[in-house]
Coordinates of C-alpha atoms in Angstrom, one line a residue:
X441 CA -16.9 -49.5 15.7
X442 CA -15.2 -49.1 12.9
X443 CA -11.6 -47.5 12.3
X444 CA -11.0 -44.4 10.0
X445 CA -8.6 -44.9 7.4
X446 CA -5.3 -42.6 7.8
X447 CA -4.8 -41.0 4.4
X448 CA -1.3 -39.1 4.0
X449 CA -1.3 -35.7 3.3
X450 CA -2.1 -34.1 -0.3
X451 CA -1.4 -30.7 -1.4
X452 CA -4.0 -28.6 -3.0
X453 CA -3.9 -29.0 -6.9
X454 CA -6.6 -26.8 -8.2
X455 CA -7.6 -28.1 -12.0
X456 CA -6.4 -26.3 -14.6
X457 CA -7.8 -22.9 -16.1
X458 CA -7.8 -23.1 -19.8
X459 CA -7.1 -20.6 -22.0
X460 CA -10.7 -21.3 -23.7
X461 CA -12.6 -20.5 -20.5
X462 CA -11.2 -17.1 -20.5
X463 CA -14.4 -15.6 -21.8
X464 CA -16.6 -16.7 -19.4
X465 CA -14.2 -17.3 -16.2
X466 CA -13.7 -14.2 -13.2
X467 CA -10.8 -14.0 -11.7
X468 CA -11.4 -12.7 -8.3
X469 CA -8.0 -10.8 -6.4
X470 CA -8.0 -8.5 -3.3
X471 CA -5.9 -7.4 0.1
X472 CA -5.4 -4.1 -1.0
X473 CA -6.8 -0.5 -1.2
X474 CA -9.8 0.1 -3.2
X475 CA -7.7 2.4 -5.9
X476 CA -4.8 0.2 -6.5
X477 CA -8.1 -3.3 -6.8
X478 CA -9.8 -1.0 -9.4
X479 CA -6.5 -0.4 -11.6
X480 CA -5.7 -4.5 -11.4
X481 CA -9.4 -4.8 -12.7
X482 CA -8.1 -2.5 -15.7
X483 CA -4.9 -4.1 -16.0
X484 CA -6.3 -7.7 -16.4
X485 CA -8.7 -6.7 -18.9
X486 CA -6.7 -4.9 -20.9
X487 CA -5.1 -8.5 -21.3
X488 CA -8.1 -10.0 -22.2
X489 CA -9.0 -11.2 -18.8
X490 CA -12.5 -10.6 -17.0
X491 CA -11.5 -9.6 -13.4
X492 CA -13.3 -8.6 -10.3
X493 CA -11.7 -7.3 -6.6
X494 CA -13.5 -8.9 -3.8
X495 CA -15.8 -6.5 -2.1
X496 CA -14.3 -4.8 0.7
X497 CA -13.8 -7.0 3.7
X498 CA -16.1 -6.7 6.5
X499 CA -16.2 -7.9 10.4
X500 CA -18.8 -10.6 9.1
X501 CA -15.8 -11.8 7.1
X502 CA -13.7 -12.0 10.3
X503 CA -16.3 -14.6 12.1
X504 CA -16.5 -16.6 8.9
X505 CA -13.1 -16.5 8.8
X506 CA -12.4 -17.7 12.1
X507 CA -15.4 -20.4 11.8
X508 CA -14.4 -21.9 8.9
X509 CA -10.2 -22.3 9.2
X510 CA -8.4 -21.8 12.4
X511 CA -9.3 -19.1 15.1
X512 CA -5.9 -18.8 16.4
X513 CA -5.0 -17.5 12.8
X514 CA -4.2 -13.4 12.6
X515 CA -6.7 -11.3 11.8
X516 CA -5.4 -10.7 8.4
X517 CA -5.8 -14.5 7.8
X518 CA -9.3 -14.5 8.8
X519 CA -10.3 -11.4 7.2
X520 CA -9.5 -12.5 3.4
X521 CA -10.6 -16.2 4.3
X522 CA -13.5 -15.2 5.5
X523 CA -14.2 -12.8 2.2
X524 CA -13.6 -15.3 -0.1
X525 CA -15.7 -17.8 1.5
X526 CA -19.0 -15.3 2.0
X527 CA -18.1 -14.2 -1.5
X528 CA -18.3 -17.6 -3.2
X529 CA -21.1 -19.1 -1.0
X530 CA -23.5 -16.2 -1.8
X531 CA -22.5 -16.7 -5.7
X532 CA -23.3 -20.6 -5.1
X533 CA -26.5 -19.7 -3.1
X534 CA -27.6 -17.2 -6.4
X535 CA -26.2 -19.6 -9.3
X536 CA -25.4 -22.8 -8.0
X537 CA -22.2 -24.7 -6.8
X538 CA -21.0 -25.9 -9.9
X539 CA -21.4 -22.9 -11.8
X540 CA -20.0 -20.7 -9.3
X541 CA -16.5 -23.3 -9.6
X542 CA -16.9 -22.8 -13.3
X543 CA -17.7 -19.1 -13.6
X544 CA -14.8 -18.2 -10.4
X545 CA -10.9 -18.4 -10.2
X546 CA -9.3 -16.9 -6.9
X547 CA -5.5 -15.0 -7.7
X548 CA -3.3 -14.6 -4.8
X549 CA 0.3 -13.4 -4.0
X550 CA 2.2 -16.2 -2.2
X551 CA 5.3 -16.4 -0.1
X552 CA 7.3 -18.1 2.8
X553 CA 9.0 -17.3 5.6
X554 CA 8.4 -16.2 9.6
X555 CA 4.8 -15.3 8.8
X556 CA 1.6 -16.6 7.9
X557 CA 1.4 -15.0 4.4
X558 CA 2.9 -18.3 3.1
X559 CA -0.1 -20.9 4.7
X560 CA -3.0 -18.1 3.6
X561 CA -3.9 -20.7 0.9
X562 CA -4.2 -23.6 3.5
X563 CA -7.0 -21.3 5.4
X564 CA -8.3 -20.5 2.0
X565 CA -8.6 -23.9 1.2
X566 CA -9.6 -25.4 4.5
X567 CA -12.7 -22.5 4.6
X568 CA -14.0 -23.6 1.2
X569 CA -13.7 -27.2 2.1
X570 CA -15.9 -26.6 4.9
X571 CA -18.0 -24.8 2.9
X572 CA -18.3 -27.6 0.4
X573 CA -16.5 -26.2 -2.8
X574 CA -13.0 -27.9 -2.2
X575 CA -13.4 -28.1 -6.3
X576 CA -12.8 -24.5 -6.3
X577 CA -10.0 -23.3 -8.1
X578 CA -7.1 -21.0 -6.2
X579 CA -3.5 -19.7 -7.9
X580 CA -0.7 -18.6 -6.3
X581 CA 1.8 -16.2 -7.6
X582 CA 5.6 -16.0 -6.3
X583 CA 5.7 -12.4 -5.0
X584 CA 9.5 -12.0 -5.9
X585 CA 9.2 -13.1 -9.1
X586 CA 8.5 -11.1 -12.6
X587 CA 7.7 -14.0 -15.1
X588 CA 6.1 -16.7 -13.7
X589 CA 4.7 -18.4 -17.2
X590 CA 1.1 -20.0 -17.1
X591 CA -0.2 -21.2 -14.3
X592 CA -2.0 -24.9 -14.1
X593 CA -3.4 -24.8 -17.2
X594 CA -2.6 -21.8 -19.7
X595 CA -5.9 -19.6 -18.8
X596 CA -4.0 -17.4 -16.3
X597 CA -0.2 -16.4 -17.8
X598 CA 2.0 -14.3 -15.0
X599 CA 4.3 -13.1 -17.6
X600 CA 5.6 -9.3 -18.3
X601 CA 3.0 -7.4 -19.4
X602 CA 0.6 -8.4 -16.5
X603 CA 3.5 -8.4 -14.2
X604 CA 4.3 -5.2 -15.3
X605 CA 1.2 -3.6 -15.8
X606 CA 0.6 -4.5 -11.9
X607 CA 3.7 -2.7 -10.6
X608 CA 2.5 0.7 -12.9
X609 CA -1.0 0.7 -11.5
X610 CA 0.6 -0.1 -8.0
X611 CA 3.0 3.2 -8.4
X612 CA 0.1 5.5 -10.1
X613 CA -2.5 4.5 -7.3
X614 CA 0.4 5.1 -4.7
X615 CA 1.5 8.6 -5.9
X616 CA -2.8 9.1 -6.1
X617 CA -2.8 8.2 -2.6
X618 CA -0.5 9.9 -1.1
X619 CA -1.9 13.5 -3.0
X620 CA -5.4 12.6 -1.8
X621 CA -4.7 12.2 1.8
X622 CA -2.3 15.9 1.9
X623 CA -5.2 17.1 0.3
X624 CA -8.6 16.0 2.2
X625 CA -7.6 17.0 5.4
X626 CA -7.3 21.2 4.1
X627 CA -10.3 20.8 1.4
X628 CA -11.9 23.9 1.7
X629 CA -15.7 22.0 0.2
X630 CA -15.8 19.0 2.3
X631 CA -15.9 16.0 -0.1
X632 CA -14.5 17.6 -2.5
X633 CA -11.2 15.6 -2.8
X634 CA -12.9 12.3 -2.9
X635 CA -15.1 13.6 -5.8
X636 CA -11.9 14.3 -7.6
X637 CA -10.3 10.9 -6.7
X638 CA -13.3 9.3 -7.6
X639 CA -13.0 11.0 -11.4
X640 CA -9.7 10.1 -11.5
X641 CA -10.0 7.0 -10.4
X642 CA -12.2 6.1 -14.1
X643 CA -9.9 8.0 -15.8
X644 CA -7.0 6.2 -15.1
X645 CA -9.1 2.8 -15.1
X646 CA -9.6 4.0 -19.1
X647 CA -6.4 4.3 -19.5
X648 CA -5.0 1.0 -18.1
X649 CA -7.4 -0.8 -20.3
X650 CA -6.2 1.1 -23.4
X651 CA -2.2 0.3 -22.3
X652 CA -0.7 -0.4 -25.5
X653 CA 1.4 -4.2 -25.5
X654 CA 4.4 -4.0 -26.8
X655 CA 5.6 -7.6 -27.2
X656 CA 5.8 -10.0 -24.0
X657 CA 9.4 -9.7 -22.7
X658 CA 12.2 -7.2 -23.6
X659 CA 9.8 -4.9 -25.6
X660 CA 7.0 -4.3 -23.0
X661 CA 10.2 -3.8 -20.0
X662 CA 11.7 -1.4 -22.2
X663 CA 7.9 0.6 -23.7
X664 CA 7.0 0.6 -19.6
X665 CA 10.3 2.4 -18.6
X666 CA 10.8 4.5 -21.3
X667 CA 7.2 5.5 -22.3
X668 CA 5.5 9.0 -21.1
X669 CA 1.9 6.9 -21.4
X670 CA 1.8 7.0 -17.7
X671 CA 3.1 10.4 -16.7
X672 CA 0.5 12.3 -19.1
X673 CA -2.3 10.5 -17.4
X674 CA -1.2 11.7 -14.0
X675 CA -0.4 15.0 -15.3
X676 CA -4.4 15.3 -16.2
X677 CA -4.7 14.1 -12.6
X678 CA -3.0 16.4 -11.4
X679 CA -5.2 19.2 -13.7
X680 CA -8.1 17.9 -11.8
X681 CA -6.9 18.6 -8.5
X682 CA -6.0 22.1 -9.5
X683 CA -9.5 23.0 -8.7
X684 CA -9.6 22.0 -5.4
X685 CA -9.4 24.6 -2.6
X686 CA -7.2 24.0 0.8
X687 CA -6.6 26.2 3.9
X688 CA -3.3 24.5 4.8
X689 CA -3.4 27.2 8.1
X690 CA -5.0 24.4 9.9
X691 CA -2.7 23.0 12.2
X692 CA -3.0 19.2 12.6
X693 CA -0.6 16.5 13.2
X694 CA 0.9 13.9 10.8
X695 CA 0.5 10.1 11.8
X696 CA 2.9 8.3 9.6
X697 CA 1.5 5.1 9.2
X698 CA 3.4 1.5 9.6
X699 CA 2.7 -2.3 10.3
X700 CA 2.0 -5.5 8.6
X701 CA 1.3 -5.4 4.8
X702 CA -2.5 -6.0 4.9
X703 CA -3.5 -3.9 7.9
X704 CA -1.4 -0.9 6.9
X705 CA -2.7 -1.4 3.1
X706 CA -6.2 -1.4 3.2
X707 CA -9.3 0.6 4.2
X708 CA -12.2 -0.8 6.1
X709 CA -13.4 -2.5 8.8
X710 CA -10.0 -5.0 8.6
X711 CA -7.7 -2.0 10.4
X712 CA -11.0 0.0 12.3
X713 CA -11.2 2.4 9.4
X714 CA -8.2 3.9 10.8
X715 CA -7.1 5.9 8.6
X716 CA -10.3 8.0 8.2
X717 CA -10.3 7.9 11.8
X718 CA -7.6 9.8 12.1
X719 CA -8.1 12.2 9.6
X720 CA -11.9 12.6 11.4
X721 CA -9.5 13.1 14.9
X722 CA -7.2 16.4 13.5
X723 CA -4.6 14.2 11.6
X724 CA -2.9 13.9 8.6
X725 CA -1.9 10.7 7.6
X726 CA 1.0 9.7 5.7
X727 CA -0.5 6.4 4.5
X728 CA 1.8 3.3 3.2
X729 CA 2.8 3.0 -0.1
X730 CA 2.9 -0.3 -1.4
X731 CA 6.2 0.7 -3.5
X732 CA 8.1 0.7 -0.7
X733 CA 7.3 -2.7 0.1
X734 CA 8.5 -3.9 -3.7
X735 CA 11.9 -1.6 -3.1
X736 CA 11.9 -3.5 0.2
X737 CA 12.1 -7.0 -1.7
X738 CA 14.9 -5.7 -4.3
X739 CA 16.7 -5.0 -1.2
X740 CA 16.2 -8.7 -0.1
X741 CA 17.4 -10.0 -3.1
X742 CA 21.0 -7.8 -2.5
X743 CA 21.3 -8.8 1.1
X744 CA 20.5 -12.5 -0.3
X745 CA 23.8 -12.0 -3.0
X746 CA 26.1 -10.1 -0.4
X747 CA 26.5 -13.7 1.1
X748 CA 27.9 -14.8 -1.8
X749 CA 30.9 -12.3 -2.3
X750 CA 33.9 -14.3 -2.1
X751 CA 32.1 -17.3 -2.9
X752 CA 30.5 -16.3 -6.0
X753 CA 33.3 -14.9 -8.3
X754 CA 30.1 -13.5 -10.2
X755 CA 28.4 -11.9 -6.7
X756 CA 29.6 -8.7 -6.8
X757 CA 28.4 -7.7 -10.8
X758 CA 24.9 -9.6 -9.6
X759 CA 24.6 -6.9 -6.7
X760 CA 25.4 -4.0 -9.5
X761 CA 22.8 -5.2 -11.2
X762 CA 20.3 -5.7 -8.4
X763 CA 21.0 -2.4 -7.4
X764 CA 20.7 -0.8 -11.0
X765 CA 17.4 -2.2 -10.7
X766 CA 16.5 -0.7 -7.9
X767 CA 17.6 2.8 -9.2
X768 CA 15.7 2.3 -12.0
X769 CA 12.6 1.4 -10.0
X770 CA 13.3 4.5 -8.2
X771 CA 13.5 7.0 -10.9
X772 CA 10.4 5.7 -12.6
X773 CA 8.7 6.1 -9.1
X774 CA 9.8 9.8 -9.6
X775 CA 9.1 10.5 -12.6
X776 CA 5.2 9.4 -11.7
X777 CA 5.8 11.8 -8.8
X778 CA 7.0 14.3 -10.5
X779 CA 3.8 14.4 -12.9
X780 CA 1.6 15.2 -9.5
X781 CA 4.0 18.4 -9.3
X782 CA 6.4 16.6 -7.1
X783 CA 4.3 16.5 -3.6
X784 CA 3.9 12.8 -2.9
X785 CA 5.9 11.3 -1.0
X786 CA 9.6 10.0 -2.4
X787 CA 10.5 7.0 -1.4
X788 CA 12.6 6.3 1.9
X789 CA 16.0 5.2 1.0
X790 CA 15.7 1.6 2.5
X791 CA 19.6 1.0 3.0
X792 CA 19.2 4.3 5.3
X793 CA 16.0 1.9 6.5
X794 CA 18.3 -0.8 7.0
X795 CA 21.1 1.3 9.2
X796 CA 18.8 2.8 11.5
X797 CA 17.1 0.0 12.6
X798 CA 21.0 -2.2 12.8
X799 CA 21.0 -1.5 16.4
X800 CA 17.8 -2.9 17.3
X801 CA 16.5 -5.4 15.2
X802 CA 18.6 -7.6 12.5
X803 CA 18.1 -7.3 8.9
X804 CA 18.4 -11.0 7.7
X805 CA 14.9 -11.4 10.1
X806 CA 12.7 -10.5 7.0
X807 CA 9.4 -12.3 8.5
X808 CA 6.7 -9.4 7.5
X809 CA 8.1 -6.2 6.6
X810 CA 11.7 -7.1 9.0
X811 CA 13.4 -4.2 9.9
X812 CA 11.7 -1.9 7.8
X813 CA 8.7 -1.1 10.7
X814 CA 12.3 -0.1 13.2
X815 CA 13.9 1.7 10.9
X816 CA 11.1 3.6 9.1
X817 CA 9.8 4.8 12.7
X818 CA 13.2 6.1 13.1
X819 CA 13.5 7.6 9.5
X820 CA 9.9 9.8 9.7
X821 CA 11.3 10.7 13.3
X822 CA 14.3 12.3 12.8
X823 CA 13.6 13.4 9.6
X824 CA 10.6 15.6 10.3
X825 CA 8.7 13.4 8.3
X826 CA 6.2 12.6 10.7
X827 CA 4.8 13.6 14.5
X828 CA 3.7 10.2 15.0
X829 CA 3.6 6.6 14.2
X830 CA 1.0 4.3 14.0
X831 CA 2.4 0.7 14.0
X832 CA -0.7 -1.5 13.0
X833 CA -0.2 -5.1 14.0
X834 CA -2.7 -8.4 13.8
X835 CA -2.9 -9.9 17.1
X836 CA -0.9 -13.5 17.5
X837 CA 1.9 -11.9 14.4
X838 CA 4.9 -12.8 15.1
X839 CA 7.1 -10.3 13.2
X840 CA 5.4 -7.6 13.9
X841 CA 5.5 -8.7 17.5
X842 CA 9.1 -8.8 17.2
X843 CA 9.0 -4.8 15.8
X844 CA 7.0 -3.8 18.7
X845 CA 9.5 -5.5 21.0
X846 CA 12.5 -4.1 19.4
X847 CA 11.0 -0.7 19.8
X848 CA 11.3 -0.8 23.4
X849 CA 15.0 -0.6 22.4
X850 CA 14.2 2.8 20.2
X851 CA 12.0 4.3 22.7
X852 CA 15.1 4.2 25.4
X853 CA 17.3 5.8 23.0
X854 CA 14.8 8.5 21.3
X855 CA 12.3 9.2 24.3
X856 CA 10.8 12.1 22.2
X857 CA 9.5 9.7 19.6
X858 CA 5.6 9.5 19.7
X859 CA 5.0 5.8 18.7
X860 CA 1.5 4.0 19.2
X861 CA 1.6 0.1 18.2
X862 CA -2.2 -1.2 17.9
X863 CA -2.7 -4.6 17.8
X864 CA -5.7 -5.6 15.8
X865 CA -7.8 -8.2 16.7
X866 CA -10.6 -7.1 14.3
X867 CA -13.3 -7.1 17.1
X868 CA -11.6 -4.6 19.8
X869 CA -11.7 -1.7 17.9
X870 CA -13.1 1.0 20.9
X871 CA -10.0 -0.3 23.2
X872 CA -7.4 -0.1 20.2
X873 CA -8.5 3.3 19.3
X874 CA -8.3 5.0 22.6
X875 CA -4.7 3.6 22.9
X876 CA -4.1 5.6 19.7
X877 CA -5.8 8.6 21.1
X878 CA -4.1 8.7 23.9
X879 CA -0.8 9.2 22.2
X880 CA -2.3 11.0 19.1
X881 CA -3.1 14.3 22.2
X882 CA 0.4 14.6 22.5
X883 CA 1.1 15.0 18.6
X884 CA -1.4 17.7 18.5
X885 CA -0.3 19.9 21.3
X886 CA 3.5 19.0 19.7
X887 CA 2.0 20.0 15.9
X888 CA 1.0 23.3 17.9
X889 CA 3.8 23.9 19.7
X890 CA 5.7 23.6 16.6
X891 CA 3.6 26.0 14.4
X892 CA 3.3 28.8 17.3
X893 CA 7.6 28.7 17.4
X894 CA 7.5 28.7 13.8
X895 CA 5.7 32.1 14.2
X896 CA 7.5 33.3 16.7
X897 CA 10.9 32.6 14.6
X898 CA 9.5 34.2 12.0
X899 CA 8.0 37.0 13.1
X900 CA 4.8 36.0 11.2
X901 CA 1.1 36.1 12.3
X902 CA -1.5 33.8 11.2
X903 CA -4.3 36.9 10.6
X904 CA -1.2 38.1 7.9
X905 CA -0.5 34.9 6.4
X906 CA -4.5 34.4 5.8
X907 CA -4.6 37.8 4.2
X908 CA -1.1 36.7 1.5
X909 CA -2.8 33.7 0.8
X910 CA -6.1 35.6 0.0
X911 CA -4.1 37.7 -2.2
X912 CA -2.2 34.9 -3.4
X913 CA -5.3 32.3 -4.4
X914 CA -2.3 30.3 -6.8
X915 CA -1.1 29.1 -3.3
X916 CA -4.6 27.9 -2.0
X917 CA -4.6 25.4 -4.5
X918 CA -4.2 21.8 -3.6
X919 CA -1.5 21.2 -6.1
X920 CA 0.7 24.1 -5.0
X921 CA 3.7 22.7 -3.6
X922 CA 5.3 23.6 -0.2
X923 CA 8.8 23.0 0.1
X924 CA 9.9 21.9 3.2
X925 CA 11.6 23.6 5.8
X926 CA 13.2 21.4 9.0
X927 CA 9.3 21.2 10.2
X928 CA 7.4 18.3 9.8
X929 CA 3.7 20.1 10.0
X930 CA 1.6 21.3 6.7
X931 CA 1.1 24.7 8.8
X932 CA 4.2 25.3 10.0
X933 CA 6.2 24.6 6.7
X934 CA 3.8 27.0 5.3
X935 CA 4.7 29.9 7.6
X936 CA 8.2 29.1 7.0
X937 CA 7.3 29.2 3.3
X938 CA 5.7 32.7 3.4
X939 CA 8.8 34.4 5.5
X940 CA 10.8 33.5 2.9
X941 CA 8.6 34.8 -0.2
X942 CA 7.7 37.7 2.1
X943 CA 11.8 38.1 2.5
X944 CA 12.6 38.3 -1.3

């Protein structure tokens, strides 16, 4: 019989993309929400790029996933494997193998660390090996990086402007986010709000594709902070939600929403459709912006230098600077904000992040999201940001394991905190959900409890309030903003809203 021959082991070296096959080369991305994949479409072309977002991922994609690569892998893993494999065998089945290597490119974030983000590639590869299109071309791009240079080849350049243009259409479809889901719950004309979104969606697609370069390093950082490009664009989004009607008298619960980056990120089968099923349950959801993530790995990167004082005579101006950064990444998030009348979401301050979840889980562990999932459970908690939280974690992930664990710790010291950790397996989804249920009956009767005392306090009735707001149609509008006022419901920070106009 004869003996196989041991070969060592070879990384994966894709051949190169050339700057000539531009013209007739895709490159295919995904892992995130539909609105932020449609503004990277935009942003790649408006560098000259043709570009394409994966279709959305779908339990099909799970089995392939888990077929073709490893089926201990998270769900995550097996999710975008199993995409990009059913993706690029259907193109070989329709064009052939060879032109479906020529006419494809696969661009993906990469990283290391306690997690399997950093070996996605190795499932990618291993999927499309079984597959048979090993010759199939995948690029990886640091995610802590801002100019990268070309990758193998000079076809596909991470430099400024596309690095750039990534983070704006990032913060834009956050901010859009954010305002869609305050808004759908109250629409007054069901669908209405995803009509809007939808229409603004192609209007700020338009308008990434028309982004003006200005030079590739210090000129496009400085047009991209200082520009108003951007803030006009979400100002006309704003003018389009104007028209849409909400009754924000109905009381519902807000489910702030946590876990690892791809689960909490996208809609779809990958999560169970949570977030619509929530919103088809009562809720609110306070969905997670990606931004926070990015200010999350700034915050890495001063932790990282805080090592280094009294080693590094240089540390301590490195950790200004870091943290000038971050400012400034801040205040460009708010001025976006700002432009959609100021009722997204600001960012949580993540060194608050970072000292309430100190006693409980330890900040240098930053496999997944670290101590961000502790300490932003604690932050929506005692800030009123949120009734609930909904911690979505991929069975067999080991940071987010660690979260959940850690949150034992929390729930001893803040027994009032409504916390529901699923873990998502991608084909248990009645058993996950009722979990959630479960806990999302007590936020309910809580959001009710809270907007009947807010009555009470204020000596309001909801028959009267319905009649002001009749009189007051300005306020029905979904881009009227409602300050808030030590509640964390839409209804009850309403009534609070109205005793104090009704006061003046």
């Amino acid at each position: 019989m004869a003996t196989a021959t041991l070969q060592p082991y070879r990384t994966y070296k894709p051949r190169p993309f050339r700057k000539e096959e531009r013209d007739r080369t895709t490159i295919l991305f995904g892992g995130l929400h539909w609105r932020a994949e449609r503004l990277l479409q935009a942003v790649f072309e408006n560098l000259g790029y043709r570009a394409q977002p994966l279709p959305a991922a779908t339990k099909e994609d799970l089995l392939t996933g888990r077929e073709l690569a490893d089926i201990g892998q998270c769900c995550p893993t097996s999710f975008t494997t199993g995409n990009l494999a059913n993706f690029i065998r259907a193109e070989a089945g329709r064009i052939g193998k060879e032109e479906a290597t020529a006419k494809y490119v696969y661009f993906t974030a990469g990283s290391c660390g306690a997690c399997r983000f950093g070996q996605y590639h190795e499932s990618y590869q291993a999927a499309l090996r079984n597959i048979g299109m090993e010759s199939f071309r995948l690029f990886l791009m640091a995610q802590d990086s801002l100019d990268q240079g070309a990758s193998t080849g000079d076809g596909l350049e991470f430099n400024l402007p596309l690095t750039l243009g990534t983070v704006w259409a990032i913060l834009c479809t956050d901010v859009l986010q954010d305002l869609e889901y305050q808004t759908r719950p109250y629409e007054a004309i069901p669908g209405s709000t995803d009509q809007v979104v939808r229409e603004s969606m192609e209007y700020l697609c338009d308008v990434f594709r028309r982004r003006p370069i200005r030079g590739k390093k210090w000129g496009v950082l400085l047009w991209h902070l200082t520009t108003d490009y951007f803030v006009k664009a979400l100002r006309e989004v704003r003018r389009r939600f104007d028209a849409i009607e909400v009754d924000r008298l109905r009381v519902k619960p807000i489910v702030k929403i946590t876990g690892e980056f791809y689960l909490q990120t996208v809609e779809g089968d990958p999560n169970y459709n949570i977030h619509r099923w929530l919103e088809s349950e009562g809720a609110e959801v306070y969905p997670a912006a990606i931004a926070v993530w990015l200010d999350y790995l700034i915050r890495l990167q001063v932790q990282s230098l805080e090592d280094y004082v009294g080693i590094d005579k240089r540390a301590r101006l490195k950790i200004a600077a870091a943290r000038s950064l971050q400012g400034v990444y801040g205040w460009t998030y708010n001025r976006l904000r700002k432009a959609l009348g100021d009722l997204p979401h600001a960012l949580p301050d993540q060194y608050e992040l970072r000292r309430l979840a100190s006693p409980y889980f330890h900040r240098r562990l930053s496999g997944g999201e670290g101590d961000m999932l502790v300490g932003k459970a604690l932050w929506a908690h005692l800030n009123k940001k949120a009734h609930m939280t909904c911690e979505l974690s991929p069975y067999s992930c080991m940071p987010n394991t660690m979260s959940v664990g850690a949150m034992s710790g929390v729930l001893g010291k803040h027994p009032d905190l409504l916390y529901a950790p699923i873990e998502i397996k991608g084909d248990a989804e009645v058993h996950a959900l009722s979990r959630c249920q479960m806990i999302l009956t007590e936020a309910r009767r809580r959001a009710q409890v809270e907007y009947d005392a807010t009555l009470s306090r204020t000596g309001l009735a909801t028959e009267w309030a319905r009649s002001y707001l009749d009189a007051h149609p300005e306020m029905k509008r979904a881009t009227y903003r409602i300050p808030r006022n030590g509640v964390a419901g839409t209804a009850a920070n309403l009534i609070a809203h109205l005793a104090q106009r009704r006061g003046k």
